[in-house]
Structure formats: structure tokens, C-alpha cells
XYZ file of C-alpha atoms in Angstrom:
285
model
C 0.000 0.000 0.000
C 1.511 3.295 -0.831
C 0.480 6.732 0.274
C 0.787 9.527 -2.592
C 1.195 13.567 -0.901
C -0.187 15.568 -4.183
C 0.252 19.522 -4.742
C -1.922 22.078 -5.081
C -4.075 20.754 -8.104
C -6.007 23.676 -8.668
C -8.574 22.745 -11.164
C -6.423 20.733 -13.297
C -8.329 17.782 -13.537
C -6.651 16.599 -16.867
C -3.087 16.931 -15.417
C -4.197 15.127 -11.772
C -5.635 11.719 -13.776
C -2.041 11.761 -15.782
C -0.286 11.935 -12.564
C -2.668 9.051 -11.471
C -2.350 7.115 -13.894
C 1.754 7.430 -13.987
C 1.546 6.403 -10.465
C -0.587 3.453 -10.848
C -3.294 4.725 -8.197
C -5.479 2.359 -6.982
C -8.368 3.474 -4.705
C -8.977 0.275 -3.572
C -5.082 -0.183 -2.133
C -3.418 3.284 -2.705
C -4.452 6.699 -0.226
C -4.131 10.373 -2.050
C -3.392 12.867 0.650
C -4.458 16.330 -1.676
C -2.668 19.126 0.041
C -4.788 22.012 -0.423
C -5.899 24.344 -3.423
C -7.988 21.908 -5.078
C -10.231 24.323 -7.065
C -9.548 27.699 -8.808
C -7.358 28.952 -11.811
C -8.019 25.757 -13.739
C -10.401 24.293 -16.087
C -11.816 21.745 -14.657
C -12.490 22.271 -10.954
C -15.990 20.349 -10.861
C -14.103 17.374 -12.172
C -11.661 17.394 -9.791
C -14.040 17.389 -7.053
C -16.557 14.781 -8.345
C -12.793 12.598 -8.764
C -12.213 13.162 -5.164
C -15.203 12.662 -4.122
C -15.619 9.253 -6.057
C -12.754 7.876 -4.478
C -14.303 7.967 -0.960
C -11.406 7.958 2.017
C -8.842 6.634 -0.134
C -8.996 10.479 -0.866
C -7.805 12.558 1.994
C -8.127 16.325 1.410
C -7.074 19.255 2.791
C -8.495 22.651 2.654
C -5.902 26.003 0.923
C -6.934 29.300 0.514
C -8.235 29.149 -3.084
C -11.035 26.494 -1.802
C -12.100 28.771 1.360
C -12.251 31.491 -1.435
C -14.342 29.017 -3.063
C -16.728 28.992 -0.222
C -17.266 32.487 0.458
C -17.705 33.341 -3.125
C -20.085 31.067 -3.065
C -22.136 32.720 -0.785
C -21.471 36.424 -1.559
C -19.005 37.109 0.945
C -16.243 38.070 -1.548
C -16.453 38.768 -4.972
C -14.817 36.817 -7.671
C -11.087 37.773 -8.508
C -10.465 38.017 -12.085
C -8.645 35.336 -12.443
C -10.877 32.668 -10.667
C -12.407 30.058 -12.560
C -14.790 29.186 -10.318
C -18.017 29.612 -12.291
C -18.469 25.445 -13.338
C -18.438 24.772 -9.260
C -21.090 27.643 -8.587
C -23.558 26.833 -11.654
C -23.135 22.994 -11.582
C -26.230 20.995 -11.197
C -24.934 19.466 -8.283
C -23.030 22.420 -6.587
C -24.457 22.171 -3.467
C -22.731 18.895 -2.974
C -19.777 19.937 -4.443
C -19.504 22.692 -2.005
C -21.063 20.625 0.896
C -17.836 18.134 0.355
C -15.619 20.756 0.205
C -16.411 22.672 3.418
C -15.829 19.193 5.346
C -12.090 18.382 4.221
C -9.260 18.765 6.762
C -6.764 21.836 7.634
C -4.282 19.588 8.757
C -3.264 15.987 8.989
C -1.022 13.701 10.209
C -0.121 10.114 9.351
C 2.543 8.370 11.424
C 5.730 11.075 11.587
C 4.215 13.247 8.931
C 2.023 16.196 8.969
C 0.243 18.048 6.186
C -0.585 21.442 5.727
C -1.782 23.668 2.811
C 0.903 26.385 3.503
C 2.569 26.572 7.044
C 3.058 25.644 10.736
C 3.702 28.487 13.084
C 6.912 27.514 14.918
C 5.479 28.272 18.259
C 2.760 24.933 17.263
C 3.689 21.167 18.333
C 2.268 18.721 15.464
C -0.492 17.735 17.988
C -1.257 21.508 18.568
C -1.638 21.901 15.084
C -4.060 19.585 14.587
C -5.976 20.685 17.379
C -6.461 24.366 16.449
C -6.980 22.854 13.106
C -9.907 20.950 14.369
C -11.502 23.946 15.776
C -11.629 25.802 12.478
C -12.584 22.749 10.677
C -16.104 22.647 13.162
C -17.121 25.885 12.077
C -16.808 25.018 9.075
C -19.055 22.216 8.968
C -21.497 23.869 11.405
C -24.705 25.720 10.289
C -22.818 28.705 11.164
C -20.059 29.163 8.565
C -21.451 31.780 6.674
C -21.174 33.833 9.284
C -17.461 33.169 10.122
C -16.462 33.196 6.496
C -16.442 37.325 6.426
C -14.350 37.331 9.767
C -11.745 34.942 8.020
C -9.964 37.848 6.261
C -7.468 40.101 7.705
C -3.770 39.793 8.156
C -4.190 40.576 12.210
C -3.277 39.060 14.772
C -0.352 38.000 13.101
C 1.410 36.691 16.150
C -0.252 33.628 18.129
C -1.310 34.162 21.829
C -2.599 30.880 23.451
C -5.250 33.210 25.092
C -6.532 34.028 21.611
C -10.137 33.964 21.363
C -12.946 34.217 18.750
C -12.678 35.630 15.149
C -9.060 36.140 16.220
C -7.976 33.263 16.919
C -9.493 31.192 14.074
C -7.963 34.223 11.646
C -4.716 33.074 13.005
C -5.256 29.467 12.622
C -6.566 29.627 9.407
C -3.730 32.598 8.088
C -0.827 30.253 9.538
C -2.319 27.171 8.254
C -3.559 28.260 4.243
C -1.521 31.699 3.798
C 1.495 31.434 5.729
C 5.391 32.020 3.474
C 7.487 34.109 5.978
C 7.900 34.532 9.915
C 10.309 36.611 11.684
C 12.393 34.877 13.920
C 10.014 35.446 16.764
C 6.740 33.901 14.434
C 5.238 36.749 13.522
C 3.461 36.274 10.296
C 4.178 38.440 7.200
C 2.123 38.244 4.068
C 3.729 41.444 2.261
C 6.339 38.888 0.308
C 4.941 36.336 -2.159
C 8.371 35.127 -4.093
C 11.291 33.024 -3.592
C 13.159 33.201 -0.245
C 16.027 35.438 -1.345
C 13.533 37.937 -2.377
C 12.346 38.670 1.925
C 13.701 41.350 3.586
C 16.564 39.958 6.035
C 14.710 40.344 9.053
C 12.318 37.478 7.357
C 12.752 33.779 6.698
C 10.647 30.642 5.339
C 8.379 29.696 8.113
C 10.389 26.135 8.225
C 13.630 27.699 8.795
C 12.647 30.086 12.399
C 15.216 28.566 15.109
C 13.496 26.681 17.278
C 10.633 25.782 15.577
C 8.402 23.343 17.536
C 7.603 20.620 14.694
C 11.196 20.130 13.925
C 10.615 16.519 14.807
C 8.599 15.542 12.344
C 8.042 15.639 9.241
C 6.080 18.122 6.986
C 4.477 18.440 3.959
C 2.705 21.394 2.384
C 1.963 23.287 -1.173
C 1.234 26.724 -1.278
C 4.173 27.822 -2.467
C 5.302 27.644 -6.039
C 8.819 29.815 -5.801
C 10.397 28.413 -2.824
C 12.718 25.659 -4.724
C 13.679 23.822 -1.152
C 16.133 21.106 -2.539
C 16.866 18.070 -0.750
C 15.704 17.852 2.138
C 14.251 15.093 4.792
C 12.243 17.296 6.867
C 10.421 19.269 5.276
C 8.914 19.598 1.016
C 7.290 21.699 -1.063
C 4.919 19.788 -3.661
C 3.255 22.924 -5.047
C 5.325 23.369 -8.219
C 2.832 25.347 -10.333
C 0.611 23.250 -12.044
C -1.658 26.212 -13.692
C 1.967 28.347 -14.276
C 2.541 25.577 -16.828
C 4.565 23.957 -14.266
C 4.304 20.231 -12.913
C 1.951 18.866 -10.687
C 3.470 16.708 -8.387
C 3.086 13.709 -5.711
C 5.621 12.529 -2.979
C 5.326 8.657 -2.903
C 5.298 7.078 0.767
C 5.465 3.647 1.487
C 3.528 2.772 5.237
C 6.700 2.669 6.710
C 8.091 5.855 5.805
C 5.732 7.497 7.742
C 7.419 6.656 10.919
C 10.593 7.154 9.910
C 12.074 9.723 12.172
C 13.527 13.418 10.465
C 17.197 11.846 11.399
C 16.493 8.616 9.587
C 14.226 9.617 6.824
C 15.480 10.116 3.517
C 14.946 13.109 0.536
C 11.582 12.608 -0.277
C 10.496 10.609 -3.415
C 9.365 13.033 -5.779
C 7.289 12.361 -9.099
C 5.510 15.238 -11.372
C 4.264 15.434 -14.585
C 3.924 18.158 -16.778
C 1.239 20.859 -17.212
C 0.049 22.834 -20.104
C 0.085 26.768 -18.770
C -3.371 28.110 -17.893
C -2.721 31.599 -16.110
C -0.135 33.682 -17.368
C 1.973 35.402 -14.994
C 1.886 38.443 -16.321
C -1.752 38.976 -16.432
């Protein structure tokens, strides 16, 4: 049985079944583990949830910040960007379900020594407390009320974490660390002003993964999010976001079961495998 970590997918339903089908994915002995950004800037987003969907729990999904824009555009708390392709979700016949799915799928996970995220893990979190304050955003989510958290979700403050956090603040956090987060300072303040490759931060900024100290340094973690960051190499921590819609790759980190409790000492590079994407945004628009 093998465990597959995929990258933010992004609509691309075309370019996820190639991947698929390279890696011989069987639902009925295989688990995907989608990390986030399942929907938006591709063609096909509908397809890509009815796939998920279809597979049952040998698809585990998290949720990024394109599919919580999903949700509130869905119900008129933001307007659509300009660039979303979100219009085959909203006007499908079966939309409702779509969007029901999509509103139950995880902010974080962990299987055996590795933990998944859409974007980042605040150093000041453990692995457990991640999952814990992910869990508390993911209930509001599935609650009746979610509507009415979706408009409190925005906002770039707090953007330090305070155990003693409390209401629309500290789900903002959770949910900023957890789908938005690039660069910390090295005390874990969160800064959202820098978008691009590591060497482009100002030096009082680094990659969330590199803040001394940080608390999940003993296992290991995967996450998407970021399409510039190029981290080469290493056992502790990957990247699989390597901009699909950019005309980039979508890619999958292959896991046997017992790589997942391999420790960060004894764990190798990851096992990487992508294939390629036709470009659907240009980066200059």
C-alpha cells in the first residue's frame, strides 16, 4: 500500500488523472493525501471534485486558501477575482454537494511522523497543537454557522499567536498560519507582504520552516502553497506545489507505510514524481 502527498491541483483535472495514472493509483489499495488548493485557476475544478469525491477515504483532502475562497464566493461574501475560474463549481447541477464536500475536508493531517498542511506551521505549534487548532476551524466550518465566520476569516491581524486568543481572532490566526502562511520573523510573527522566492524577503524574514526553534522540527512536513520556494533536498520538510496552472508540474511525494514513521534523522529526501502541465494563467496577467 503506498500513500501519494499531491500539490496544489487547482482545477487541473486533466493533469491530476495523468499523474494518477503514472503512479498506478489504486483506490482500492493506494491513499491520495491532496494538500490544499484543489479548485480555482483551472479548467476543470468540478471534475476534480466529483474525482475526489468518487474515491471515498482513499482520498484525503485538505483545505488552501483558493477552496475557502471558493466557499465564500459562493455565498457572496467576496467577490470573484479576475482570475478565478470558479463559475463550473457555482452553476453545476450538483453544486451544493460539491460545495457541501468541500467545506468538510481537513486543515491539517497527520499520518505516522508526517504532517500536512496547505501552507505553514507556526513555529510556536507542536504537530499535535496543530491539529488541534486545526480541528476547531474545521467545526465551524461544517457547522450551520459558517457563513457567518467566512467574512471574519480575512485580515492579516493578529499575526502573532497568543494561546489566550479567542474568537474571530484566533481562528484568523489558525486559518492565516495554516492556508496563507510564506514568511515569519524569527520570533513567528506572520508576514504576508512577500509572495516570491526566499532570497527575495527582507533579512529580518525567513521561510516559516527555517525560524530557530521551531516546535515541529521533529517531524516531518508536507505542504503546497508555495510555487517559488525551490527547497532542494531535504528530509524534513517539502514543497509539492510546483505550479501546475503556471505551466509547471503537478506533483506527488510517494510514501510507502513505513516511511511514515521514519524519524527526520532517519528519513530520507523525499520521493518526488511530477508530470507536466500545459500553462493556464499567465503570470503576467
Amino acid at each position: 500500500m503506498a500513500l501519494y502527498l499531491i500539490g496544489d491541483v487547482q482545477g487541473c483535472d486533466e493533469a491530476l488523472d495523468r499523474l494518477l495514472t503514472h503512479l498506478s493509483f489504486s483506490p482500492s489499495r493506494d491513499t491520495l493525501y491532496l494538500l490544499g488548493d484543489l479548485v480555482n485557476r483551472g479548467p476543470d475544478n468540478a471534475a476534480v471534485l466529483r474525482r475526489l469525491m468518487g474515491y471515498g477515504s482513499s482520498a484525503q483532502c485538505l483545505l488552501g486558501n483558493h477552496d475557502l475562497h471558493a466557499l465564500a464566493v459562493s455565498r457572496g461574501v467576496r467577490k470573484p477575482n479576475p482570475q478565478d475560474t470558479l463559475q463550473d463549481i457555482l452553476t453545476a447541477p450538483d453544486s451544493a454537494a460539491l460545495l457541501h464536500w468541500l467545506r468538510h475536508q481537513h486543515l491539517a493531517m497527520q499520518v505516522g511522523n508526517v504532517l500536512m498542511v496547505h501552507a505553514g506551521v507556526l513555529p510556536q505549534w507542536t504537530a499535535q497543537q496543530t491539529l488541534a487548532l486545526a480541528g476547531e476551524v474545521e467545526a465551524v466550518l461544517r457547522s450551520d454557522d459558517w457563513v457567518h465566520f467566512m467574512p471574519q476569516m480575512y485580515g492579516g491581524l493578529p499575526n502573532v499567536w497568543r494561546d489566550d486568543l479567542a474568537g474571530a481572532d484566533r481562528l484568523r490566526v489558525i486559518v492565516n498560519a495554516l492556508t496563507r502562511l510564506r514568511f515569519c520573523d524569527a520570533q513567528g510573527a506572520m508576514d504576508f507582504s512577500v509572495k516570491e522566492s526566499a532570497d527575495k524577503a527582507p533579512a529580518h524574514l525567513m521561510p516559516w520552516f527555517d525560524v530557530p526553534d521551531r516546535l515541529t522540527a521533529d517531524v516531518r512536513i508536507a505542504f503546497g502553497h508555495w510555487s517559488t520556494v525551490h527547497i532542494q533536498d531535504r528530509a524534513d520538510v517539502v514543497c509539492l506545489d510546483d505550479g501546475c496552472v503556471w505551466g509547471g508540474c503537478l506533483s506527488a511525494a510517494k510514501l510507502e507505510t513505513k516511511d511514515t514513521l521514519l524519524t527526520v534523522s532517519d528519513a530520507p529526501a523525499w520521493q518526488r514524481v511530477s508530470v507536466k502541465c500545459p500553462q493556464t494563467l499567465d503570470p503576467l496577467a
